[in-house]
Amino acid sequence: MAKELAIYTSALTKQFDHHIAVHGVDLQVESGEVYGLIGPNGAGKTTLIRMLAAAEVPTAGDIYLNGEPLRHDRSSATLKRSLGYLPDDFPLYEDLSVWDYLDYFARLYQVHEPRRRQHLWEVLELVSLGNKRHSQIATLSRGMKQRLSLARTIIHQPILLLLDEPVSGLDPVARGEFREIIKTLQEAGMTILISSHVLSDLAELCTSIGIMELGYLVESAPLPELYCRLGHQHISMSVLHSPEHLEAALCQHPLVEALQVLPDQSVQVQFSGNAQDRAALLRSLVEAGIPLAEFHCTQEDLETIFLKLGHQQAS
Amino acid sequence: MALNGLDKLGEWNPQLFRELRGRLKPRNLLTAGCISLLGQLLLLVFFYSYLPHNLTNHANHPYCTGNHKGMVGTNQCLRDAAGNLILDWQRWWLEPFVCLSFIGIFALLVIGTYMLITDLAQEERCGTLNLIRLSPQSTASILVGKLLGVPVLLYLIAVLAVPLHLWAGLSAQVPLGLILNFYTVLIASCIFFYSAALLYSLTSSWLCGFQALLGSGTVFIFLRLGSSFLLRLFGGDSAGPTSWLGLFSPATAAIPFLKQSSPGFWILFLGFDGVDLGALQWFYLPLGTGLASVSFVILNYSFWTYWIWQALKRCFRNPNATALSKRQSYTLVACFQLMILGFACQKFSGNADGLRVTDWPSNHYYELLILNLLLFSGLIAALSPHRQALQDWARYRRIRVSSSKSFWNRPLVKDLLWGERSLALVAIALNLAITAAILVPWVLLWPAEANKGQALLGLVLSMNLILIYAAIAQLMLLMRTAKRVLWASGTVGIAILLPLFLSVPFIASGSIPGLWLFTAIPYLDRLSATKVFWGVLGQWSLVGLFSLQLTRQLRQAGASSTKKALLASR
């Protein structure tokens, strides 16, 4: 049976004056997925997320979250409780302590005692801010503030998380910590939609990727499918003797798109198959008696795919 | 214990909990307590210094108990058997009592509104208001939390002053019922003004740093000058529709104290006036001075507070929404007309010979026009959608297709009459029709000697101009500039005020009577019927022109970007 859709949008459009920020987006995110939204600045990611969070009224189109229609000002309290939204500017009450801030939002989201206290501790532990609970927010570092904002987003245990650029401006260590938190949340069963410019992070975290360009969702697919379909694999091989036999064998293989013999006698192959195809290629070469000394595969990363695809589709 | 109480309060209203948590800190509590107690002490010392201390300096004094002598309000000072001055303590206590009452009114309303506007504006600026908006809490719960929590230190200062205020009142022999009436009215006025402050703050973020000062400044001016100025200017000593404005001043409930008080220095100093409820009638029913009048004041506050909350509910969740829906506006306008018309129906009780010309109901005609101008100015602001909403409407309204052939069921007609994002012009016109439906029968019921025809023509001219203002505002709100609200309010403001200011100097000379045709309060005494006819025709032409321009601009806005690009490439 197909998984239930956590997010479903149909022809979702947002127009600001003459600028169409989001153009007829049909988005489908399955429950339990970590969906990464990528695109250049001004592609419409933030506007799309804001509409999903009911912070922006769509000009046209429909949004369904967990099967329930989202109406900007008339959504049910249950639907609002199932949503966690972290905006890119992560607003905070600087005058409050960490504990009071989270306690306030837990109350806003109707988390009652004795569950509330327990949740607060759990969330503070998760974002590693337990020892800072009495500190005033104004005194925290940027990384801590961002983690606190994430804690605020999950304090009511939403089933759908919308994270808009959650790691922007963080150093690599803080980003790593953030990644770990998101992995934990995914393991807890939350559906997460995350937008970011740090594509390596998304490649590590996401199960599916959506690419936005000029307001259009130009691509949306599970990450492995995206790699398979759009990302080239490069296999570098070297043999003990001259590479003529290898070259001849590779030329006949249907999944080899291009090959190049490098000055050091190694061969660079652009390959379009999947892991099984790769294994079959290796087996066939060995069976053909080619004395392989090296067989190493590299995959085009998300950034390359994005750079190729985003501009191509939009233009 | 206190923490437990706060915790329980937080379960009921998290927003109130947050506000109290942030404000009720020992240092703040101490400061508030000191301000209140020191202020009360200073007030008592100040009035104590006015007491006569010996006969050498004070042979006569307002607080002495002897026969009236010398200046108005002063009495001869007498001594008791022990040689001490016999003082009228009842009269003395009245002064700090009334003074505290007025300080309470000003502090609570002016400072309270300032605090609320600033707080909400700051939350909007920081982005935290958006997070609260998205929570499952109801609008009412969040805004009640703000209303009770943000001015909490001000409440504390006021509550600490209540014992002295009560003591002073009872010592001055003011009946406890009157004092309680005053508290009730003060609380109702706080709810009204604070709700209005919240609405103002949500809808006027374009004023930026000027927002709080302008808001609380307006409240101050209204309390200090507004009601009394309007009453004197248009109503003279008699009651009329503008007396309704005075009902919004909590000083109204303090009037009985004023009457009892000596002509103290502070009345002159404050120059404060209110509405004498005893002289007021509503549809010929006297409001009286007792519980009935206070109930009327409370009802008036409750009624308008209800409408403010309707607007708050809309604007809080969606800051881009119009403050009122078109449907709501029709009810509001009908209620408003009935309310002010009630004050235009005052029964003359002075001259036994019959009705004097000055006592005709037509005497209140101009007051009604002024109040309607104020109402419709607000209504234009509350109903006119901005550029984005209009563009969305113009572009996507065609998606909703109706098979109905009937005129009233056509999508465009429905949109213009009830729709959320459509033009406000038709709704304003319908509201004007509702106004006319209520005011025209009233004019027709005037005595035969009154100039009914002129009044009806004036009504037509005034309504046409209001429609023109609405069209101008809508055109300005369609402009491609970030400051379109400023442009709209500025242009409409000039269109309303400039002809008025120019007309007034020429009333006496009558040199340019035609100027009155350009004001929403037309004074037609010196204008010929032909001129008025041409005036009406001119106004209709303007309405037509503006409507055409609006339609053209909306068509442009509604055209798709692709179509525009294609046209441009040709």
Short mmCIF file of N, CA and C in Angstrom, two decimals, chain A residues 13-18 20 50 53-60 72-73 76-78 80-81 85 87 89-93 95-96 99-101 103-105 107-113 116 136 152, chain B residues 6-11 14-15 17-18 21-22 25 123 126-137 142 146 314 317-320 387-388 391-392 395-396 399 421 480 484 556-557 559 561 564:
data_model
loop_
_atom_site.label_atom_id
_atom_site.label_comp_id
_atom_site.label_asym_id
_atom_site.label_seq_id
_atom_site.Cartn_x
_atom_site.Cartn_y
_atom_site.Cartn_z
N THR A 13 0.20 28.49 -6.09
CA THR A 13 0.77 29.69 -6.72
C THR A 13 0.78 30.85 -5.74
N LYS A 14 1.85 31.61 -5.77
CA LYS A 14 1.89 32.85 -4.99
C LYS A 14 2.48 33.93 -5.87
N GLN A 15 1.72 34.98 -6.00
CA GLN A 15 2.16 36.08 -6.85
C GLN A 15 2.25 37.35 -6.02
N PHE A 16 3.39 38.02 -6.08
CA PHE A 16 3.57 39.31 -5.44
C PHE A 16 3.64 40.35 -6.56
N ASP A 17 2.61 41.16 -6.63
CA ASP A 17 2.55 42.15 -7.69
C ASP A 17 2.72 41.44 -9.04
N HIS A 18 3.76 41.81 -9.80
CA HIS A 18 3.93 41.12 -11.09
C HIS A 18 4.93 39.97 -11.01
N ILE A 20 5.85 36.32 -9.89
CA ILE A 20 5.28 35.04 -9.43
C ILE A 20 6.36 34.31 -8.65
N ARG A 50 6.54 28.97 3.63
CA ARG A 50 5.63 29.86 4.39
C ARG A 50 4.16 29.52 4.09
N ALA A 53 3.27 26.49 5.92
CA ALA A 53 3.15 26.73 7.36
C ALA A 53 1.96 27.62 7.69
N ALA A 54 1.20 27.99 6.68
CA ALA A 54 0.04 28.88 6.83
C ALA A 54 0.44 30.29 7.24
N ALA A 55 1.70 30.64 6.98
CA ALA A 55 2.15 32.00 7.29
C ALA A 55 1.92 32.93 6.11
N GLU A 56 1.59 32.37 4.98
CA GLU A 56 1.35 33.16 3.77
C GLU A 56 0.11 32.60 3.07
N VAL A 57 -0.73 33.51 2.58
CA VAL A 57 -1.94 33.05 1.89
C VAL A 57 -1.61 32.79 0.42
N PRO A 58 -1.90 31.59 -0.10
CA PRO A 58 -1.62 31.34 -1.52
C PRO A 58 -2.53 32.19 -2.40
N THR A 59 -2.00 32.57 -3.55
CA THR A 59 -2.83 33.29 -4.51
C THR A 59 -3.82 32.32 -5.15
N ALA A 60 -3.33 31.13 -5.43
CA ALA A 60 -4.20 30.08 -5.98
C ALA A 60 -3.64 28.72 -5.60
N HIS A 72 -5.61 29.16 5.53
CA HIS A 72 -4.73 30.10 6.20
C HIS A 72 -5.20 30.52 7.58
N ASP A 73 -6.44 30.98 7.68
CA ASP A 73 -6.88 31.51 8.98
C ASP A 73 -7.95 30.66 9.64
N SER A 76 -7.75 23.91 11.68
CA SER A 76 -8.10 23.40 13.00
C SER A 76 -6.88 23.42 13.91
N ALA A 77 -7.17 23.45 15.21
CA ALA A 77 -6.08 23.47 16.19
C ALA A 77 -5.25 22.18 16.07
N THR A 78 -5.91 21.08 15.73
CA THR A 78 -5.20 19.80 15.61
C THR A 78 -4.16 19.89 14.48
N LYS A 80 -2.79 22.61 13.33
CA LYS A 80 -1.72 23.53 13.73
C LYS A 80 -0.75 22.84 14.69
N ARG A 81 -1.30 21.98 15.55
CA ARG A 81 -0.44 21.27 16.50
C ARG A 81 0.44 20.24 15.80
N TYR A 85 7.17 24.82 12.48
CA TYR A 85 7.75 25.68 11.44
C TYR A 85 8.92 26.49 12.00
N PRO A 87 11.24 29.41 10.81
CA PRO A 87 11.54 30.38 9.75
C PRO A 87 13.04 30.65 9.65
N ASP A 89 14.63 33.35 9.80
CA ASP A 89 15.20 34.38 10.69
C ASP A 89 15.09 34.01 12.17
N PHE A 90 14.66 32.78 12.45
CA PHE A 90 14.45 32.23 13.79
C PHE A 90 14.22 33.28 14.89
N PRO A 91 13.01 33.91 14.90
CA PRO A 91 12.75 34.95 15.91
C PRO A 91 12.71 34.38 17.33
N LEU A 92 13.24 35.16 18.26
CA LEU A 92 13.32 34.73 19.67
C LEU A 92 12.93 35.88 20.59
N TYR A 93 12.53 35.52 21.81
CA TYR A 93 12.33 36.56 22.84
C TYR A 93 13.63 36.65 23.64
N ASP A 95 14.55 38.50 25.95
CA ASP A 95 14.48 38.81 27.38
C ASP A 95 14.16 37.58 28.23
N LEU A 96 13.75 36.50 27.60
CA LEU A 96 13.36 35.31 28.37
C LEU A 96 14.54 34.36 28.54
N TRP A 99 14.57 28.17 29.28
CA TRP A 99 13.49 27.34 29.81
C TRP A 99 12.14 28.04 29.65
N ASP A 100 12.10 29.33 30.03
CA ASP A 100 10.83 30.07 29.97
C ASP A 100 10.32 30.18 28.52
N TYR A 101 11.26 30.34 27.61
CA TYR A 101 10.89 30.46 26.19
C TYR A 101 10.22 29.17 25.70
N ASP A 103 8.97 26.82 27.58
CA ASP A 103 7.78 26.59 28.39
C ASP A 103 6.59 27.37 27.82
N TYR A 104 6.87 28.61 27.41
CA TYR A 104 5.82 29.46 26.83
C TYR A 104 5.25 28.83 25.56
N PHE A 105 6.14 28.37 24.68
CA PHE A 105 5.65 27.78 23.43
C PHE A 105 4.96 26.43 23.66
N ARG A 107 3.18 25.77 26.19
CA ARG A 107 1.84 26.14 26.64
C ARG A 107 0.99 26.62 25.46
N LEU A 108 1.62 27.43 24.58
CA LEU A 108 0.88 27.90 23.40
C LEU A 108 0.36 26.72 22.57
N TYR A 109 1.16 25.67 22.52
CA TYR A 109 0.78 24.49 21.73
C TYR A 109 0.05 23.44 22.57
N GLN A 110 -0.44 23.88 23.71
CA GLN A 110 -1.31 23.07 24.56
C GLN A 110 -0.67 21.77 25.02
N VAL A 111 0.60 21.85 25.37
CA VAL A 111 1.26 20.70 25.99
C VAL A 111 1.08 20.89 27.50
N HIS A 112 0.30 20.03 28.12
CA HIS A 112 -0.04 20.26 29.53
C HIS A 112 0.89 19.45 30.45
N GLU A 113 0.91 19.87 31.72
CA GLU A 113 1.64 19.14 32.75
C GLU A 113 0.95 17.79 33.00
N ARG A 116 4.53 18.31 29.92
CA ARG A 116 5.28 19.47 29.45
C ARG A 116 6.71 19.50 30.00
N GLN A 136 19.80 33.63 29.82
CA GLN A 136 18.94 34.52 29.03
C GLN A 136 19.28 34.32 27.55
N ARG A 152 12.20 24.86 19.92
CA ARG A 152 10.87 25.48 19.97
C ARG A 152 9.94 24.85 18.92
N LEU B 6 0.68 31.72 39.10
CA LEU B 6 1.09 32.16 37.76
C LEU B 6 1.08 30.98 36.80
N ASP B 7 1.49 29.84 37.34
CA ASP B 7 1.52 28.62 36.54
C ASP B 7 0.12 28.22 36.09
N LYS B 8 -0.82 28.31 37.03
CA LYS B 8 -2.21 27.96 36.70
C LYS B 8 -2.77 28.95 35.68
N LEU B 9 -2.38 30.22 35.87
CA LEU B 9 -2.82 31.26 34.93
C LEU B 9 -2.28 30.94 33.53
N GLY B 10 -1.06 30.43 33.51
CA GLY B 10 -0.42 30.08 32.25
C GLY B 10 -1.14 28.94 31.54
N GLU B 11 -1.74 28.05 32.29
CA GLU B 11 -2.51 26.97 31.67
C GLU B 11 -3.75 27.54 30.98
N PRO B 14 -1.63 31.18 27.99
CA PRO B 14 -0.17 31.19 27.88
C PRO B 14 0.40 32.57 27.56
N GLN B 15 -0.34 33.35 26.77
CA GLN B 15 0.16 34.67 26.39
C GLN B 15 0.26 35.57 27.61
N PHE B 17 0.59 34.58 30.62
CA PHE B 17 1.68 34.00 31.40
C PHE B 17 3.02 34.57 30.94
N ARG B 18 3.21 34.60 29.60
CA ARG B 18 4.47 35.11 29.05
C ARG B 18 4.67 36.59 29.40
N ARG B 21 5.38 36.89 33.14
CA ARG B 21 6.72 36.37 33.42
C ARG B 21 7.79 37.40 33.06
N GLY B 22 7.59 38.05 31.93
CA GLY B 22 8.58 39.02 31.47
C GLY B 22 8.56 40.33 32.25
N LYS B 25 8.96 41.30 37.56
CA LYS B 25 10.26 41.02 38.16
C LYS B 25 10.40 41.94 39.37
N GLU B 123 6.86 43.16 18.51
CA GLU B 123 6.71 41.73 18.19
C GLU B 123 6.62 41.53 16.68
N CYS B 126 10.14 41.99 15.24
CA CYS B 126 11.06 40.89 15.53
C CYS B 126 10.63 39.58 14.87
N GLY B 127 9.40 39.52 14.42
CA GLY B 127 8.93 38.30 13.76
C GLY B 127 8.28 37.31 14.72
N THR B 128 8.30 37.61 16.01
CA THR B 128 7.74 36.67 16.99
C THR B 128 6.21 36.61 16.90
N LEU B 129 5.62 37.69 16.42
CA LEU B 129 4.15 37.71 16.31
C LEU B 129 3.67 36.64 15.33
N ASN B 130 4.48 36.41 14.30
CA ASN B 130 4.14 35.39 13.31
C ASN B 130 4.09 34.01 13.94
N LEU B 131 5.04 33.76 14.84
CA LEU B 131 5.07 32.45 15.50
C LEU B 131 3.84 32.26 16.37
N ILE B 132 3.43 33.34 17.05
CA ILE B 132 2.24 33.25 17.91
C ILE B 132 1.01 33.02 17.04
N ARG B 133 0.96 33.73 15.91
CA ARG B 133 -0.17 33.60 14.99
C ARG B 133 -0.37 32.15 14.56
N LEU B 134 0.75 31.45 14.36
CA LEU B 134 0.67 30.10 13.82
C LEU B 134 0.31 29.06 14.88
N SER B 135 0.31 29.49 16.15
CA SER B 135 0.00 28.54 17.22
C SER B 135 -1.50 28.22 17.23
N PRO B 136 -1.87 27.11 17.88
CA PRO B 136 -3.31 26.77 17.89
C PRO B 136 -4.15 27.62 18.84
N GLN B 137 -3.52 28.56 19.53
CA GLN B 137 -4.30 29.44 20.42
C GLN B 137 -5.23 30.33 19.60
N ILE B 142 -4.92 35.08 22.68
CA ILE B 142 -3.63 35.77 22.55
C ILE B 142 -3.79 37.27 22.86
N LYS B 146 -2.41 39.77 25.86
CA LYS B 146 -1.69 41.03 25.64
C LYS B 146 -2.35 42.15 26.43
N ARG B 314 -9.91 39.36 12.28
CA ARG B 314 -9.55 39.26 10.87
C ARG B 314 -8.10 39.66 10.65
N ARG B 317 -4.98 37.26 12.26
CA ARG B 317 -4.59 36.04 11.53
C ARG B 317 -4.04 36.35 10.15
N ASN B 318 -4.60 37.37 9.52
CA ASN B 318 -4.14 37.71 8.17
C ASN B 318 -3.93 39.22 8.07
N PRO B 319 -2.69 39.66 8.29
CA PRO B 319 -2.43 41.11 8.30
C PRO B 319 -2.79 41.81 6.99
N ASN B 320 -2.91 41.03 5.91
CA ASN B 320 -3.25 41.67 4.63
C ASN B 320 -4.76 41.75 4.38
N ARG B 387 -3.28 46.69 -3.26
CA ARG B 387 -2.92 46.29 -4.62
C ARG B 387 -2.84 44.77 -4.79
N GLN B 388 -2.14 44.10 -3.86
CA GLN B 388 -1.94 42.66 -4.02
C GLN B 388 -3.27 41.91 -4.06
N GLN B 391 -5.15 42.58 -7.24
CA GLN B 391 -4.55 41.88 -8.38
C GLN B 391 -4.94 40.41 -8.36
N ASP B 392 -4.85 39.80 -7.17
CA ASP B 392 -5.23 38.39 -7.05
C ASP B 392 -6.68 38.20 -7.47
N ARG B 395 -7.09 38.60 -11.23
CA ARG B 395 -6.49 37.51 -12.02
C ARG B 395 -7.24 36.21 -11.87
N TYR B 396 -7.64 35.92 -10.64
CA TYR B 396 -8.12 34.56 -10.40
C TYR B 396 -9.63 34.45 -10.21
N ILE B 399 -11.64 32.06 -12.38
CA ILE B 399 -11.60 30.61 -12.12
C ILE B 399 -12.94 30.14 -11.58
N ARG B 421 -11.77 40.19 -1.43
CA ARG B 421 -10.64 40.89 -2.05
C ARG B 421 -11.08 41.89 -3.13
N ARG B 480 1.78 51.40 -7.65
CA ARG B 480 2.93 50.52 -7.49
C ARG B 480 3.99 51.19 -6.64
N ARG B 484 1.84 53.28 -0.51
CA ARG B 484 0.52 53.58 -1.09
C ARG B 484 -0.50 53.98 -0.02
N GLN B 556 -5.77 45.71 -16.42
CA GLN B 556 -4.32 45.60 -16.63
C GLN B 556 -3.70 44.66 -15.61
N ALA B 557 -4.11 44.85 -14.36
CA ALA B 557 -3.55 44.02 -13.29
C ALA B 557 -3.95 42.56 -13.47
N ALA B 559 -4.51 40.99 -16.28
CA ALA B 559 -3.94 40.33 -17.46
C ALA B 559 -2.73 39.51 -17.03
N SER B 561 0.93 37.68 -17.01
CA SER B 561 2.27 38.20 -17.34
C SER B 561 2.67 37.78 -18.74
N LYS B 564 1.18 40.07 -21.21
CA LYS B 564 1.89 41.35 -21.22
C LYS B 564 3.20 41.25 -21.98
#
